[in-house]
Amino acid sequence: MCFLRRPGAPASWIWWRMLRQVLRRGLQSFCHRLGLCVSRHPVFFLTVPAVLTITFGLSALNRFQPEGDLERLVAPSHSLAKIERSLASSLFPLDQSKSQLYSDLHTPGRYGRVILLSPPGDNVLLQAEGILQTHRAVLEMKDGRNSFIGHQLGGVVEVPNSKDQRVKSARAIQITYYLQTYGSATQDLIGEKWENEFCKLMRKLQEEHQDLQLYSLASFSLWRDFHKTSILARSKVLVSLVLILTTATLSSSMKDCLRSKPFLGLLGVLTVCISIITAAGIFFITDGKYNSTLLGIPFFAMGHGTKGVFELLSGWRRTKENLPFKDRVADAYSDVMVTYTMTSSLYFITFGMGASPFTNIEAVKVFCQNMCVSILLNYFYIFSFFGSCLVFAGQLEQNRYHSIFCCKIPSAEYLDRKPVWFQTVMSDGHQQTSHHETSPYQHHFIQHFLREHYNEWITNIYVKPFVVILYLIYASFSFMGCLQISDRANIINLLASDSPSVSYAMVQQKYFSNYSPVIGFYIYEPLEYWNSSVQEDLRRLCSGFTAVSWVEQYYQFLKVSNISASNKSDFISVLQSLFLKKPEFQHFRNDIIFSKAGDENNIIASRLYLVARTSRDKQKEVIEVLEKLRPLSLSKSIRFIVFNPSFVFTDHYGLSVTVPVLIAGFGVLLMLILTFFLVIHPLGNFWLILSVTSIELGVLGLMTLWNVDMDCISILCLIYTLNFAIDHCAPLLYTFVLATEHTRTQCIKSSLQEHGTAILQNVTSFLIGLVPLLFVPSNLTFTLFKCLLLTGGCTLLHCFVILPVFLTFFPPSKKHHKKKKRAKRKEREEIECIEIQENPDHVTTV
């Protein structure tokens, strides 16, 4: 091996080039030996994956267990709201409260809710008989234990010019029944039974009261409707598999019955399937619990696995037919597995970072852990199981067996005497080879289309301006979408769309969005409530809220009763002896914690309740209220916390969902920069970074314009987009930068001809496999479909439209290759002239 120094090139450039060449050839040599090993022992590499799949697949069936804690999955694992909940629970234990309203609870526990909605134009307050019948039916249920009952009106119309805000009519009423379980397992089971009976009762009452619409919700409803997606999607996933199998089989076929590989396309998809089954078995053996977000793993793994399958098929077609089939398999491995190893490594790194402790959402972490195992097994199964299938198919081709019927292909003379249909079925393409096509594989319909039609069209000088305009439009919409990113933690996005939970949430959002949930305001340190400055601070903190406060009620009581309580002893004495003993104020006893030191009583903690006026975007405004109140607890003299059970899901949710994709993107960027001067060509990595960034921002912006929120599913899709883009752009770009043709246009044509078939086959199979997701009535699958459709579409746009045009404008330049070829041609001419001069009698032979 020798390296010639380019004129003007520094010595360091030569060393970097040598290092790149050594690494590249070392990896190719390793993959070549791996291919030889597989081709010499195909039965072993076929048997081991099959045994692993059977072993782990059976264990997956025996150990299958769904995840029962929805909060653990989708709520941020480490949040201030969970600490605040623990503090509130320790100060005011639930089992010490005997007569409080539902709004006083700081944990949802077991409950049943029902919204009674009157027909349009009617007043629900005039249908009191139906409401009371429903209420009595609930209270008469067995095993209900103690119920806390609260009610709320929705769609309220007030009396015009009313000073005391009298209600004229209301469209809906919401009734909530909370059950006391005290954390007991037995009572929790009783509460679960009560909730099931409650939902059945609501369905029965709906049939009896046609003039009222009943929408029910229980504490287990969200969990039930979350897992309902998996049940609804089972048949659709099987349809997706059939569609991918059909697409892979047809796209791997040719008219040439010898070189057609339909069964290899079929076996390639099955290889990915059994690797996913093995990964699922390993997940359940390690005590993993299934949840509906894992529904995306088959589609993610299929998109990467089939890319390796189609690339190996393309690599096989590029090998020389006159070589033994074992050498052809080794050459295909040497040509393909280097890039496939790199992309698989990036998959593992990005999803490995998503599974790191930095990820704050358990559903994302579990998904990324499973994806890492799936990628490793995917890679192992591709080079072992599918490689063995490729060996057997190559042996059949070398021995001239039919690719479908596995029978000997007759000679050309024998075929000429047979009917046309028989010639069509048994033809091996010997009549189709023309003088300008040296390889019979050039007749593959996708490769023929790219070579004869598409490559010439996309590189046409008149097409390029329109491609530039198209990219500017694409970039504009992407940028516009990125400015409108929404990170609302809406749990409805993960539920089945036709479920009772979604119906209840839609009605609640429509009629009960004028006020926020009741926010608990907990003062956890002793405070001088009798001090006028403290009273003013409390009023200032509660300004803008509707407050249910024992402090305000007590101050009002003192004012009306004309009692002075300006010092500690008087304040506490009147509070305990007069105020809290009156029947209308007795419920405030649960809101104050007293301590006694000798003969002196102290107030060590207390709680208030705040309700904020909100608009239709209730959740966003609640988050803003939370973000405004928390800093005040540190800056003011009053030490307090604010809490509502919904805060557990919304607290820092935006940061929690964006961190995984930022970490994954940083990991990809870091890997590409570290290998900038080591792998293949630095400009290849530079173009790859630009392409992946463009695709990622495009998917992010367009999915925002398509009303997709930043939840755990869309974040996982964005992590996958990074890898999917690298998977398809890397081979195309590296082939381009290493091409030795005279012009950039010829280089991009060569790249498309070499890798365009595999890219088109894989993206087409991937997109067709997504179609059945449209027919699953679930918001989770809708989000998955939208994000993956944009991922496949943007990648296809860049590989076949944007990159082929832009690479003809910008570096790397191909002039030095042209100069090298001219120098070599001139050197050959000089040698020929010398030979002619030395042997004038043999000019004709020269």
Coordinates of C-alpha atoms in Angstrom, one line a residue, residues 520-741:
G520 CA -53.6 23.0 48.3
F521 CA -51.6 25.9 50.0
Y522 CA -49.7 24.3 52.8
I523 CA -47.9 26.4 55.4
Y524 CA -45.4 24.0 56.9
E525 CA -43.6 26.3 59.5
P526 CA -44.9 28.1 62.6
L527 CA -46.2 31.5 61.6
E528 CA -47.3 34.6 63.5
Y529 CA -50.9 34.7 62.1
W530 CA -51.8 37.5 64.6
N531 CA -49.2 39.8 63.0
S532 CA -50.7 42.4 60.7
S533 CA -47.8 42.2 58.3
V534 CA -48.2 38.4 58.0
Q535 CA -51.9 38.8 57.4
E536 CA -51.0 41.2 54.6
D537 CA -48.5 38.8 53.1
L538 CA -51.1 36.0 53.1
R539 CA -53.7 38.3 51.3
R540 CA -51.1 39.3 48.7
L541 CA -50.2 35.6 48.0
C542 CA -53.9 34.7 47.7
S543 CA -54.8 37.7 45.5
G544 CA -56.1 36.6 42.2
F545 CA -57.5 33.4 43.6
T546 CA -60.8 32.3 45.1
A547 CA -59.6 31.1 48.5
V548 CA -61.2 28.6 50.9
S549 CA -59.2 29.8 53.9
W550 CA -59.7 29.3 57.7
V551 CA -57.6 32.4 58.2
E552 CA -59.9 34.7 56.2
Q553 CA -63.0 33.1 57.9
Y554 CA -61.4 33.6 61.3
Y555 CA -60.4 37.2 60.6
Q556 CA -64.0 37.8 59.5
F557 CA -65.3 36.1 62.6
L558 CA -63.2 38.3 64.9
K559 CA -64.4 41.4 63.1
V560 CA -68.0 40.5 63.3
S561 CA -67.8 39.4 66.9
N562 CA -65.8 42.6 67.8
I563 CA -63.1 40.5 69.5
S564 CA -59.5 41.6 69.7
A565 CA -56.8 38.9 69.2
S566 CA -53.6 40.9 68.5
N567 CA -51.3 38.6 70.5
K568 CA -50.4 34.9 70.3
S569 CA -52.3 33.7 73.4
D570 CA -55.5 35.6 72.6
F571 CA -55.4 34.5 68.9
I572 CA -55.0 30.8 69.7
S573 CA -57.3 30.8 72.6
V574 CA -60.2 32.4 70.7
L575 CA -59.5 30.1 67.7
Q576 CA -59.8 26.9 69.8
S577 CA -62.5 27.9 72.3
L578 CA -64.9 29.8 70.1
F579 CA -64.2 29.7 66.4
L580 CA -63.6 26.0 65.8
K581 CA -66.5 25.0 68.1
K582 CA -69.1 26.7 66.0
P583 CA -70.8 24.1 63.6
E584 CA -70.2 26.1 60.4
F585 CA -66.5 26.3 61.1
Q586 CA -65.8 22.8 62.6
H587 CA -64.6 21.5 59.3
F588 CA -61.5 23.8 59.6
R589 CA -60.2 21.6 62.4
N590 CA -58.6 19.3 59.9
D591 CA -56.7 22.3 58.3
I592 CA -54.8 23.3 61.4
I593 CA -52.1 21.4 63.3
F594 CA -51.6 22.4 67.0
S595 CA -48.7 21.5 69.3
K596 CA -48.6 22.0 73.0
A597 CA -45.4 22.9 74.9
G598 CA -46.2 23.0 78.6
D599 CA -49.3 25.3 79.0
E600 CA -48.7 27.0 75.6
N601 CA -50.3 26.0 72.4
N602 CA -48.7 26.7 69.0
I603 CA -49.8 26.5 65.3
I604 CA -47.0 24.5 63.6
A605 CA -48.8 24.1 60.2
S606 CA -52.0 24.8 58.4
R607 CA -53.5 24.7 54.9
L608 CA -55.6 26.8 52.7
Y609 CA -57.2 26.1 49.3
L610 CA -56.9 28.2 46.2
V611 CA -58.9 28.2 42.9
A612 CA -57.8 30.2 39.9
R613 CA -59.9 31.5 37.1
T614 CA -58.8 29.9 33.8
S615 CA -59.7 29.9 30.1
R616 CA -60.1 27.0 27.7
D617 CA -56.4 26.1 27.9
K618 CA -56.7 25.2 31.5
Q619 CA -53.7 23.0 31.8
K620 CA -51.2 25.6 30.5
E621 CA -52.5 28.2 32.9
V622 CA -52.3 25.9 35.9
I623 CA -48.7 25.2 35.0
E624 CA -48.1 29.0 34.8
V625 CA -49.7 29.4 38.3
L626 CA -47.5 26.7 39.7
E627 CA -44.4 28.3 38.2
K628 CA -45.3 31.7 39.7
L629 CA -46.2 30.4 43.2
R630 CA -43.1 28.2 43.8
P631 CA -40.5 31.0 43.6
L632 CA -42.6 33.0 46.1
S633 CA -42.2 30.3 48.7
L634 CA -38.5 30.9 48.7
S635 CA -38.5 34.7 48.5
K636 CA -41.3 35.4 51.0
S637 CA -41.1 35.1 54.8
I638 CA -43.9 32.6 54.6
R639 CA -42.7 29.1 53.9
F640 CA -45.3 27.1 52.0
I641 CA -45.8 24.5 49.3
V642 CA -48.6 24.2 46.7
F643 CA -49.9 20.9 45.5
N644 CA -52.6 19.3 43.5
P645 CA -52.6 15.6 42.3
S646 CA -52.3 16.8 38.7
F647 CA -49.0 18.5 39.4
V648 CA -47.3 15.1 39.5
F649 CA -48.0 14.7 35.8
T650 CA -47.3 18.3 34.7
D651 CA -44.3 19.3 36.9
H652 CA -41.4 20.0 34.6
Y653 CA -42.9 17.7 32.0
G654 CA -41.7 19.8 29.1
L655 CA -38.1 19.5 30.3
S656 CA -38.5 15.8 31.1
V657 CA -39.6 14.9 27.6
T658 CA -37.1 17.1 25.7
V659 CA -34.0 15.9 27.7
P660 CA -33.9 12.4 26.1
V661 CA -33.9 13.7 22.5
L662 CA -31.4 16.4 23.4
I663 CA -29.1 13.8 25.0
A664 CA -29.5 11.5 22.0
G665 CA -28.8 14.3 19.6
F666 CA -25.8 15.4 21.5
G667 CA -24.6 11.7 21.5
V668 CA -24.9 11.5 17.7
L669 CA -23.2 14.8 17.2
L670 CA -20.4 13.9 19.5
M671 CA -19.8 10.5 17.8
L672 CA -19.8 12.1 14.3
I673 CA -17.4 14.8 15.4
L674 CA -15.1 12.4 17.1
T675 CA -15.0 10.3 14.0
F676 CA -14.7 13.4 11.8
F677 CA -11.1 12.7 10.8
L678 CA -11.1 8.9 11.3
V679 CA -13.9 7.2 9.4
I680 CA -14.0 7.1 5.6
H681 CA -14.0 10.9 4.8
P682 CA -14.4 14.0 6.9
L683 CA -16.7 15.7 4.4
G684 CA -19.0 12.6 4.6
N685 CA -19.5 13.2 8.3
F686 CA -20.0 16.9 7.7
W687 CA -22.7 16.3 5.1
L688 CA -24.3 13.6 7.4
I689 CA -24.5 16.1 10.3
L690 CA -26.2 18.6 8.0
S691 CA -28.6 16.1 6.6
V692 CA -29.6 14.6 9.9
T693 CA -30.2 18.1 11.4
S694 CA -32.3 19.1 8.5
I695 CA -34.5 15.9 8.7
E696 CA -34.8 16.1 12.5
L697 CA -35.9 19.8 12.5
G698 CA -38.2 19.1 9.6
V699 CA -40.0 16.2 11.4
L700 CA -40.1 18.3 14.6
G701 CA -41.6 21.4 12.9
L702 CA -44.0 19.5 10.7
M703 CA -45.4 17.3 13.5
T704 CA -46.0 20.5 15.5
L705 CA -48.0 21.9 12.6
W706 CA -49.9 18.5 12.5
N707 CA -51.0 19.1 16.1
V708 CA -48.7 16.5 17.7
D709 CA -47.7 17.4 21.3
M710 CA -44.3 16.8 22.8
D711 CA -45.2 13.7 24.8
C712 CA -43.3 10.5 25.5
I713 CA -44.3 8.9 22.1
S714 CA -43.3 11.8 20.0
I715 CA -40.0 12.1 21.8
L716 CA -39.2 8.5 21.2
C717 CA -40.0 9.0 17.5
L718 CA -37.7 12.0 17.4
I719 CA -34.9 9.9 18.8
Y720 CA -35.6 7.3 16.2
T721 CA -35.6 9.9 13.5
L722 CA -32.0 10.7 14.2
N723 CA -31.0 7.1 13.6
F724 CA -33.3 6.5 10.7
A725 CA -31.9 9.5 8.9
I726 CA -28.3 8.3 9.5
D727 CA -29.3 4.8 8.5
H728 CA -30.3 5.9 5.0
C729 CA -28.2 9.0 4.3
A730 CA -24.8 7.6 5.5
P731 CA -24.3 4.9 2.8
L732 CA -25.4 7.4 0.1
L733 CA -23.1 10.2 1.3
Y734 CA -20.0 8.0 1.9
T735 CA -20.3 6.4 -1.5
F736 CA -20.5 9.9 -3.0
V737 CA -17.5 11.3 -1.3
L738 CA -15.4 8.2 -2.2
A739 CA -16.5 8.1 -5.8
T740 CA -13.8 8.7 -8.4
E741 CA -15.9 9.8 -11.4

